[in-house]
Short mmCIF file of C-alpha atoms in Angstrom, two decimals:
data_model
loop_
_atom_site.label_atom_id
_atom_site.label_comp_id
_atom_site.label_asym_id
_atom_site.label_seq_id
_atom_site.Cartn_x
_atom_site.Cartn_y
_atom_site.Cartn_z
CA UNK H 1 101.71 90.58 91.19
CA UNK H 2 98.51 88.41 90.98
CA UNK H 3 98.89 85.38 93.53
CA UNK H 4 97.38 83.70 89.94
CA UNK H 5 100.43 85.40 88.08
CA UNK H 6 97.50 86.22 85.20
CA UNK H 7 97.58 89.94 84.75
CA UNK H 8 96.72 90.59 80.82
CA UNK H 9 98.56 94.07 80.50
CA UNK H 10 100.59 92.72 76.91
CA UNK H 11 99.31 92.77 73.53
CA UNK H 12 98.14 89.17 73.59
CA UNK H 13 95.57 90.49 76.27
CA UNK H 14 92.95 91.68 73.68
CA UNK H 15 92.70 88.80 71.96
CA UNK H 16 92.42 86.79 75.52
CA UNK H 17 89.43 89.40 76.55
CA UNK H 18 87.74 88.43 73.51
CA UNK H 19 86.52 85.10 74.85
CA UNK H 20 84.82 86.77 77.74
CA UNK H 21 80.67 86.45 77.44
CA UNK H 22 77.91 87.98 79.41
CA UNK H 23 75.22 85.32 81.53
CA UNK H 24 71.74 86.36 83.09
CA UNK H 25 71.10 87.15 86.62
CA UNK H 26 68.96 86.23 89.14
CA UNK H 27 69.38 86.03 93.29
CA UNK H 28 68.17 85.42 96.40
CA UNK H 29 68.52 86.68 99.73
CA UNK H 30 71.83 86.84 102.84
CA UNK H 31 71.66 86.49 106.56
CA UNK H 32 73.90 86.14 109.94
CA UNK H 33 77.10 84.03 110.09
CA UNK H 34 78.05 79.91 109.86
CA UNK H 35 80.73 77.76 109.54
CA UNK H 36 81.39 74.36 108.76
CA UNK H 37 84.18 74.41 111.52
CA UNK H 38 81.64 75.37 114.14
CA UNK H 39 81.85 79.28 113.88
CA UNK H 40 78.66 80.93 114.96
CA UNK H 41 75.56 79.43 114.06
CA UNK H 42 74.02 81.63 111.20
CA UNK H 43 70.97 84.08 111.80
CA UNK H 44 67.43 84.06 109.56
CA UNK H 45 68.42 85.30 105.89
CA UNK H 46 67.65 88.53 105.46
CA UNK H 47 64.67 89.00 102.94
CA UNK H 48 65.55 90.33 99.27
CA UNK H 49 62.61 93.05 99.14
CA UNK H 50 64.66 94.25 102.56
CA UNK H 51 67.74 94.17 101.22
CA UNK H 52 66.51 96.03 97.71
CA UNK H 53 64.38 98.87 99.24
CA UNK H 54 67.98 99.64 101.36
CA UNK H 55 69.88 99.22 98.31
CA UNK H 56 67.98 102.24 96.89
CA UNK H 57 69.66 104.57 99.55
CA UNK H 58 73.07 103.14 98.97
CA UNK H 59 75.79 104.57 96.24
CA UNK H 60 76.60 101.90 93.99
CA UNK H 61 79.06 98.63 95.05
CA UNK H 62 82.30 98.52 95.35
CA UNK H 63 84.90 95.72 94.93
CA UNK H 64 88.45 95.56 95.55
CA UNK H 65 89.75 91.75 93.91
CA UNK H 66 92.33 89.41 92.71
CA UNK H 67 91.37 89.11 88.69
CA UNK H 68 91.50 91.53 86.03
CA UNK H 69 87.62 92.89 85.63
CA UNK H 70 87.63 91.07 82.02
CA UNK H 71 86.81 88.21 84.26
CA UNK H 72 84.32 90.08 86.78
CA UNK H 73 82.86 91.34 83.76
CA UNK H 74 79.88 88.44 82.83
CA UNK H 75 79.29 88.72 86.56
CA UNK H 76 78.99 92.17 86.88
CA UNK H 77 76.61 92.16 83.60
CA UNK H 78 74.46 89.63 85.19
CA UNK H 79 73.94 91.04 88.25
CA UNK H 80 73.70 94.55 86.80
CA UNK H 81 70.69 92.78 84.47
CA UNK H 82 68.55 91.80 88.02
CA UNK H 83 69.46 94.80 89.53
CA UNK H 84 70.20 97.51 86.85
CA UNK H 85 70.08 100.23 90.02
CA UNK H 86 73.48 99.22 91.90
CA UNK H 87 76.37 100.10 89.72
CA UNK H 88 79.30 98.10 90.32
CA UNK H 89 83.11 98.66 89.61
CA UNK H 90 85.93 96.58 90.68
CA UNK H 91 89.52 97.38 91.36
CA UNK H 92 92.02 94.74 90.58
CA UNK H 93 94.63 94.56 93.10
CA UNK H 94 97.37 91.74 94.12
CA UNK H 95 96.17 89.55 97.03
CA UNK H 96 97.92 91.76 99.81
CA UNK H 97 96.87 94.97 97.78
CA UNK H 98 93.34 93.79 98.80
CA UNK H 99 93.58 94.26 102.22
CA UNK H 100 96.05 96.85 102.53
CA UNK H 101 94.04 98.80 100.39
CA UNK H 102 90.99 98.22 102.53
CA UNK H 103 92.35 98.33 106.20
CA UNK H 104 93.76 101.67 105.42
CA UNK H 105 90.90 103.51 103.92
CA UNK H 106 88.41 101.62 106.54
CA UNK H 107 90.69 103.07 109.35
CA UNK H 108 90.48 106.65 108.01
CA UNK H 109 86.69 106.49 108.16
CA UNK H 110 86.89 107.10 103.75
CA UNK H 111 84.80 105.16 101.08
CA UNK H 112 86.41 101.78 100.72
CA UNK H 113 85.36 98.21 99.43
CA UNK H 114 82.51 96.84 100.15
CA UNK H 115 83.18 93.37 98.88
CA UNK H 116 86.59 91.92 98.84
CA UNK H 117 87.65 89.11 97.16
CA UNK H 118 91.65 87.03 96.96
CA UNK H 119 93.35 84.05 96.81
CA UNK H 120 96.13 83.62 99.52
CA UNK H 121 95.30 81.54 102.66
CA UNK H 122 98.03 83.85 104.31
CA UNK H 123 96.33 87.20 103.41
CA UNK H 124 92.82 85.74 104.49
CA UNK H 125 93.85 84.72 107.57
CA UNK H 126 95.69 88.19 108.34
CA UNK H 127 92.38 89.50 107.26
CA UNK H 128 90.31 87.58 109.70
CA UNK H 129 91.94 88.76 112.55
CA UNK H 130 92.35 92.15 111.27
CA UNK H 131 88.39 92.15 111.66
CA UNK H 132 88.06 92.27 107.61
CA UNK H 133 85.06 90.06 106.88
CA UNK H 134 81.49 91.27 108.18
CA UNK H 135 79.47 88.41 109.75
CA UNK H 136 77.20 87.93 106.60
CA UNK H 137 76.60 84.64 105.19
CA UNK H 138 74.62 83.77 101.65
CA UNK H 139 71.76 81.99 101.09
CA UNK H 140 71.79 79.09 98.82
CA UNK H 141 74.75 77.50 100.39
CA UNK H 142 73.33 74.14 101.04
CA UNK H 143 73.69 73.87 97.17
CA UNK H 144 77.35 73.80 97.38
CA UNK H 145 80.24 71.40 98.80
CA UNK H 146 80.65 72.17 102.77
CA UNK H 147 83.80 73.70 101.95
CA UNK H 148 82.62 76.91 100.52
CA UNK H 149 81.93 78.24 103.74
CA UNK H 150 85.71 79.16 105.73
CA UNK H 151 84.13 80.40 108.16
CA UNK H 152 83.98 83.68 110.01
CA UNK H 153 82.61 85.30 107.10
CA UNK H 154 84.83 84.38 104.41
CA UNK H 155 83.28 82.19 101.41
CA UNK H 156 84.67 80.26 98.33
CA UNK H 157 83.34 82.55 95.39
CA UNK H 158 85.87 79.95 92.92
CA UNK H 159 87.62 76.85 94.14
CA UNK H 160 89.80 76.97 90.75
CA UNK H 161 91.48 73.86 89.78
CA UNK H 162 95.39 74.11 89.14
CA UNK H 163 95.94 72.98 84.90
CA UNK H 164 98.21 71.52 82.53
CA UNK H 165 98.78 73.71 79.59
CA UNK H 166 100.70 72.67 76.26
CA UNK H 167 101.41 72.97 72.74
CA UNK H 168 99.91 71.19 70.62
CA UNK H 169 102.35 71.65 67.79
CA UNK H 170 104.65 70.52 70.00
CA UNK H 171 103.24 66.97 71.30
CA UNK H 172 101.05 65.33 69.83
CA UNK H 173 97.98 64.28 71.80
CA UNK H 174 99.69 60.77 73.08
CA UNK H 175 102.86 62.90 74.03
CA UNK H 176 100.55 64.83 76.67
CA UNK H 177 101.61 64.12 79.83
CA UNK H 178 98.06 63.50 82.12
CA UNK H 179 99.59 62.49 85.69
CA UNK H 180 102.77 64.31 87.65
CA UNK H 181 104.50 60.74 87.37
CA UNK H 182 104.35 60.84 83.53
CA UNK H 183 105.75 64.71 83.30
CA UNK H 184 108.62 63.36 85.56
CA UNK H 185 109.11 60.58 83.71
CA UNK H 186 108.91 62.19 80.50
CA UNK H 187 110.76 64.90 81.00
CA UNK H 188 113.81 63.16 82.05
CA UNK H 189 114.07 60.44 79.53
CA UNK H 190 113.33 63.25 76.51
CA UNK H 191 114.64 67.28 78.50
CA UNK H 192 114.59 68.21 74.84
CA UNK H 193 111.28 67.81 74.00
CA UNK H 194 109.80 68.44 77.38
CA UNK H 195 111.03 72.27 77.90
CA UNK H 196 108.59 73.19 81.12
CA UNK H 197 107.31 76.62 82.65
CA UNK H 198 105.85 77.05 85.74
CA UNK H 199 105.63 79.64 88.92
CA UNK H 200 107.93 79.99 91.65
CA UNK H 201 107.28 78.62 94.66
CA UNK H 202 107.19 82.37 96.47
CA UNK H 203 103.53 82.95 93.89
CA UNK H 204 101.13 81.93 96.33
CA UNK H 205 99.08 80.11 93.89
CA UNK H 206 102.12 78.01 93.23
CA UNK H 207 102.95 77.22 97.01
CA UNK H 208 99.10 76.00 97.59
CA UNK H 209 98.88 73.95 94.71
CA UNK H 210 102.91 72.27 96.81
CA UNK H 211 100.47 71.73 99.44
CA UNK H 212 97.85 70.44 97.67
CA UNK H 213 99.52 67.94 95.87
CA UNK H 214 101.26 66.85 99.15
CA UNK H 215 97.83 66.20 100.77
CA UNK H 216 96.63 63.91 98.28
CA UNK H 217 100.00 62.33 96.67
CA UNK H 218 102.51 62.59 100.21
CA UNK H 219 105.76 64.36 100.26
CA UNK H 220 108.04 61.85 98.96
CA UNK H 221 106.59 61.29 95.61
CA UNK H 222 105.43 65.28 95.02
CA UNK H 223 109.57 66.06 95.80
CA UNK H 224 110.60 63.01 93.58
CA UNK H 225 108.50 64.45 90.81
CA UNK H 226 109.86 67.81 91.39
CA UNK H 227 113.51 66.52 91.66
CA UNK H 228 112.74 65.51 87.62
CA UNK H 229 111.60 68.09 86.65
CA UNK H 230 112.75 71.03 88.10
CA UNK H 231 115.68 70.83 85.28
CA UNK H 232 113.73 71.48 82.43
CA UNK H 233 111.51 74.21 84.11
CA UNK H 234 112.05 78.13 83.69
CA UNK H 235 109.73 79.87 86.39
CA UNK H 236 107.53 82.99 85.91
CA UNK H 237 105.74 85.08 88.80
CA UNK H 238 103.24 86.41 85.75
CA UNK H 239 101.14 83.88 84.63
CA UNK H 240 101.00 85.46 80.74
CA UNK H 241 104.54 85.32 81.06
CA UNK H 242 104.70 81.43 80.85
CA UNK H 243 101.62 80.91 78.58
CA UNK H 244 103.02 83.50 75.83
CA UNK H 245 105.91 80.09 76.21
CA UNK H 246 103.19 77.96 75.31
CA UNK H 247 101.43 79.78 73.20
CA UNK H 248 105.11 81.02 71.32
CA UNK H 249 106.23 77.89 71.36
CA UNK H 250 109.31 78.42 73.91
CA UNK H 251 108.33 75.65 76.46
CA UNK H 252 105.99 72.28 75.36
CA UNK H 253 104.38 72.05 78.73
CA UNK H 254 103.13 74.26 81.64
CA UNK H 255 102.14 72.80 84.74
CA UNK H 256 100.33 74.75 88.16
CA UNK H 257 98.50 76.93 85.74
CA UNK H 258 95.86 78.92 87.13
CA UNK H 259 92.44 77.71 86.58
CA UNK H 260 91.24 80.77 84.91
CA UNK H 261 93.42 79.86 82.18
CA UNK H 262 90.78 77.73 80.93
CA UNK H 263 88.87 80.71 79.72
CA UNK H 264 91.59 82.02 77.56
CA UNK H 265 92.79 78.61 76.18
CA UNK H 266 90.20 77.98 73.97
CA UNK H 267 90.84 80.66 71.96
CA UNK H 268 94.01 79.10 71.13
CA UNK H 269 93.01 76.12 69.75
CA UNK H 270 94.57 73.88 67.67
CA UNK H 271 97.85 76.07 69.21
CA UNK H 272 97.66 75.02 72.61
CA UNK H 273 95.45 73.97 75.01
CA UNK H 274 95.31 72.33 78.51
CA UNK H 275 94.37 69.25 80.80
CA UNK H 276 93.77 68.01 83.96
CA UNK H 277 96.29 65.94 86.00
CA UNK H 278 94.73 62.53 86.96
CA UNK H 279 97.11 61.60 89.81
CA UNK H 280 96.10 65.04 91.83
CA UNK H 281 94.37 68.58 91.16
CA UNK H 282 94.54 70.69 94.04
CA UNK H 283 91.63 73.87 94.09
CA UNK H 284 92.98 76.91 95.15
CA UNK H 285 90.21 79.35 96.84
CA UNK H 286 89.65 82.14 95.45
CA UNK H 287 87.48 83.51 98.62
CA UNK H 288 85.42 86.66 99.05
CA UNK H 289 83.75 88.24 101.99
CA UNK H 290 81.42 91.35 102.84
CA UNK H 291 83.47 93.99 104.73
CA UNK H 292 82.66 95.20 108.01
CA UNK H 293 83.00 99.07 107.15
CA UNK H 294 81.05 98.82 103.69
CA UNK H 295 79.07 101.63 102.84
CA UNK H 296 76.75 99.52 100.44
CA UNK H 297 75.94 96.05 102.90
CA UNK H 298 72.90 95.44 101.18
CA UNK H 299 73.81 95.89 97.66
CA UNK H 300 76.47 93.73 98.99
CA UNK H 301 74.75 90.75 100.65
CA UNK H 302 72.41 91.10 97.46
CA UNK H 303 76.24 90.47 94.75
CA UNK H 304 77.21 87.52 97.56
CA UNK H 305 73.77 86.34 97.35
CA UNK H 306 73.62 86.30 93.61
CA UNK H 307 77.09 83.95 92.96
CA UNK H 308 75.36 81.37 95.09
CA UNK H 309 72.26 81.37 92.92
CA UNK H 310 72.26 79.42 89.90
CA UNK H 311 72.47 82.40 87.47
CA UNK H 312 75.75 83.83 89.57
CA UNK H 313 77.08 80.49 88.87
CA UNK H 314 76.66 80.46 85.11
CA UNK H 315 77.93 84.06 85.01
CA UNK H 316 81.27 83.15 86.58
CA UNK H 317 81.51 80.14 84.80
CA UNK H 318 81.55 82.26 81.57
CA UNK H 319 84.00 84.51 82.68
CA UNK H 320 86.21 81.46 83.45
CA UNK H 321 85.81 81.19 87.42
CA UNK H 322 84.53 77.49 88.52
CA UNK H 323 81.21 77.22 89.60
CA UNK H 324 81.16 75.19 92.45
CA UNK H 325 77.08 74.37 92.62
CA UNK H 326 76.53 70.84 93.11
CA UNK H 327 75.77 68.89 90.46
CA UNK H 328 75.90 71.92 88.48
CA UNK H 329 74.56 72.16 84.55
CA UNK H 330 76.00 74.85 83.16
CA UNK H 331 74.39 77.80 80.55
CA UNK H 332 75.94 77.63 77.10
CA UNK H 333 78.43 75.12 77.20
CA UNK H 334 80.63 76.22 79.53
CA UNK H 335 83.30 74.19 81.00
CA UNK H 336 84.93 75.96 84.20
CA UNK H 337 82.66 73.74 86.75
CA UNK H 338 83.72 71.57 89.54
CA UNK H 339 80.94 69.27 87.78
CA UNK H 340 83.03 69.23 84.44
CA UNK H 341 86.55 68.96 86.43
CA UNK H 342 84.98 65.36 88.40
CA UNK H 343 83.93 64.03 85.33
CA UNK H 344 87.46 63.97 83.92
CA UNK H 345 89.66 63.02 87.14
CA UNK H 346 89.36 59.57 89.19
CA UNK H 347 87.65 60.36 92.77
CA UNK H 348 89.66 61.26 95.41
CA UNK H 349 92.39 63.06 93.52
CA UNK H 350 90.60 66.57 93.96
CA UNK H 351 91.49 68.79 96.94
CA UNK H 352 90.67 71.64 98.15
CA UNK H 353 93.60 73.95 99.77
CA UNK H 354 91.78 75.16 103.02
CA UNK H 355 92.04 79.02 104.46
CA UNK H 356 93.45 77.79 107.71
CA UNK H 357 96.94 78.10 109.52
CA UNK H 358 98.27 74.67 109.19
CA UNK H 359 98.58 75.80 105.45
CA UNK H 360 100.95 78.64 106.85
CA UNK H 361 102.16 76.73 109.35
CA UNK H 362 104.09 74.19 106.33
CA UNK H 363 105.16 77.22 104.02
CA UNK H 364 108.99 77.81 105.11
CA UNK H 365 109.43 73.94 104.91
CA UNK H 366 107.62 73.25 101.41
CA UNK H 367 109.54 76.21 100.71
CA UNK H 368 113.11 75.16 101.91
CA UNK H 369 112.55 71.48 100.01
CA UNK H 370 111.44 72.94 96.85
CA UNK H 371 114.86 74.95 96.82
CA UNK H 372 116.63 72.43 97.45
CA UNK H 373 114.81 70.69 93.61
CA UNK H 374 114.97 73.94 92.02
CA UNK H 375 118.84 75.10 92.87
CA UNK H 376 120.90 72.30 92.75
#
């Protein structure tokens, strides 16, 4: 299972790939380690004609991550255009896959990933002190919000926004709920119309986006939402599982969608389409590091590098990641930006879920109270 529930294995998957474009590449150069919680300070960046000339020697990249390689894809072609002599494949595993995948190849001494890249605070932090991330650190990063950098190698590659999806055959545009108050109150004064989907609270995108909205809104009102609307909600750990309800028309409203979903929704317009709450929209990090076994470092720095550049930025943008870059003007009209996201939500309402153990720390509680909404 994807901790974003999206895994497009069912027939409405080639239609969903066929909003997926290519961007152009350009990048810069990596160094030591930094963090903006006082980790090591980071060393001088390692020049790019360095880290090409050993790239030469190396045998292609290899990444192990969270989202189907659709999505990887306008990255991959972009970087592949700068550097058209590192070939690079991606395996897409589950968040825990990731790792486990990893750790166990990296202890037998065999060809493993060189990049890594997942969602789940719980699986980076197991990763951290497993020894997982190499102490690498991009260049370019002063271009970015502070938060990108977790620390001890580990970087935000997409701080994805959690959605609103509906149909819009369903409601009309007025009948769009825009704030977690309105779904609540909505959905209990009209169950009928209101017919929800969303994930489970075990889907780890779900339980961040719990902990993101408890952050910013506080725990009484994020439970006295839920209390409403738990209800009228039918939960799915896929993520195509509960749009295909959207899409079908089986549910009117899907709420802690996965960011990504906003490059697959516009192929459905006029169907269905999505928005972002204005009370609270919690980023979940999708987070990437260089391992400390790769085989290919450089061509490795060189791929971190290049997603901190402006080019890597439009490339994930157009495969539906958010680009983070500040103040960030994206190539061909492309909405997945943090830039795009601020423009449409009132200031302070954005938050983003950190890699650190106090979010652990608060899972079996968030997890005991949303039970007690969700099985009454």
């Amino acid at each position: 299972m994807k901790p974003d529930g999206f895994r497009w294995n069912k027939p409405v998957a080639a239609a969903v790939i066929a909003v997926m474009c290519a961007g152009l590449g350009a990048c810069s150069s990596s160094g030591g380690s930094t963090s903006a919680g006082g980790a090591s300070q980071a060393s001088a960046p390692t020049p790019v004609a360095r880290l090409v000339n050993a790239a030469k020697s190396e045998k292609g990249l290899v990444i192990y991550g969270n989202a189907p390689t659709q999505y990887l894809q306008p990255v991959m072609n972009a970087f592949g255009k700068q550097y058209p002599g590192i070939k690079v494949t991606e395996t897409d595993l589950s968040d825990n896959q990731v790792f486990s995948k990893y750790e166990a190849e990296a202890a037998q001494g065999a060809r493993t990933a060189d990049l890594v890249f997942a969602s789940a605070p719980a699986s980076w932090l197991q990763a951290e002190q497993n020894g997982v991330p190499a102490n690498v650190t991009p260049t370019g990063l002063e271009n970015f919000p502070a938060d990108t950098n977790q620390g001890h190698g580990v970087f935000v590659m997409s701080p994805e926004p959690i959605l609103q999806t509906h149909n819009s055959k369903l409601l009309t545009s007025a009948q769009v709920p825009t704030t977690y108050a309105q779904l609540a109150a909505d959905s209990k004064a009209d169950p009928a119309k209101y017919k929800l989907v969303s994930y489970p609270i075990d889907n780890p995108l779900a339980y961040a986006a719990v902990y993101g909205m408890i952050h910013v809104l506080g725990a009484d009102k994020v439970w006295s939402y839920f209390d409403a609307i738990a209800p009228n909600t039918k939960t799915y750990n896929e993520g195509l599982d509960g749009l295909q309800q959207i899409i079908q028309g089986g549910a009117s409203v899907g709420y802690i969608t996965s960011g990504l979903a906003q490059g697959v929704l516009p192929k459905y317009k006029g169907l269905a389409g999505y928005t972002f709450m204005k009370d609270v929209t919690p980023l979940i990090p999708r987070a990437i590091a260089v391992t400390a076994k790769a085989s290919s470092p450089a061509s490795a720095q060189l791929f971190l590098d290049f997603l901190y550049s402006k080019a890597g930025q439009d490339a994930l943008c157009a495969g539906g990641f958010e680009a983070s870059m500040n103040n960030y003007k994206p190539a061909g009209g492309c909405t997945a930006s943090l830039t795009n996201l601020k423009s449409q939500v009132p200031a302070g309402t954005v938050y983003t879920v950190p890699i650190d153990q106090q979010v652990l720390n608060a899972q079996a509680g968030i997890t005991r109270r949303w039970n007690q909404s969700f099985h009454r």
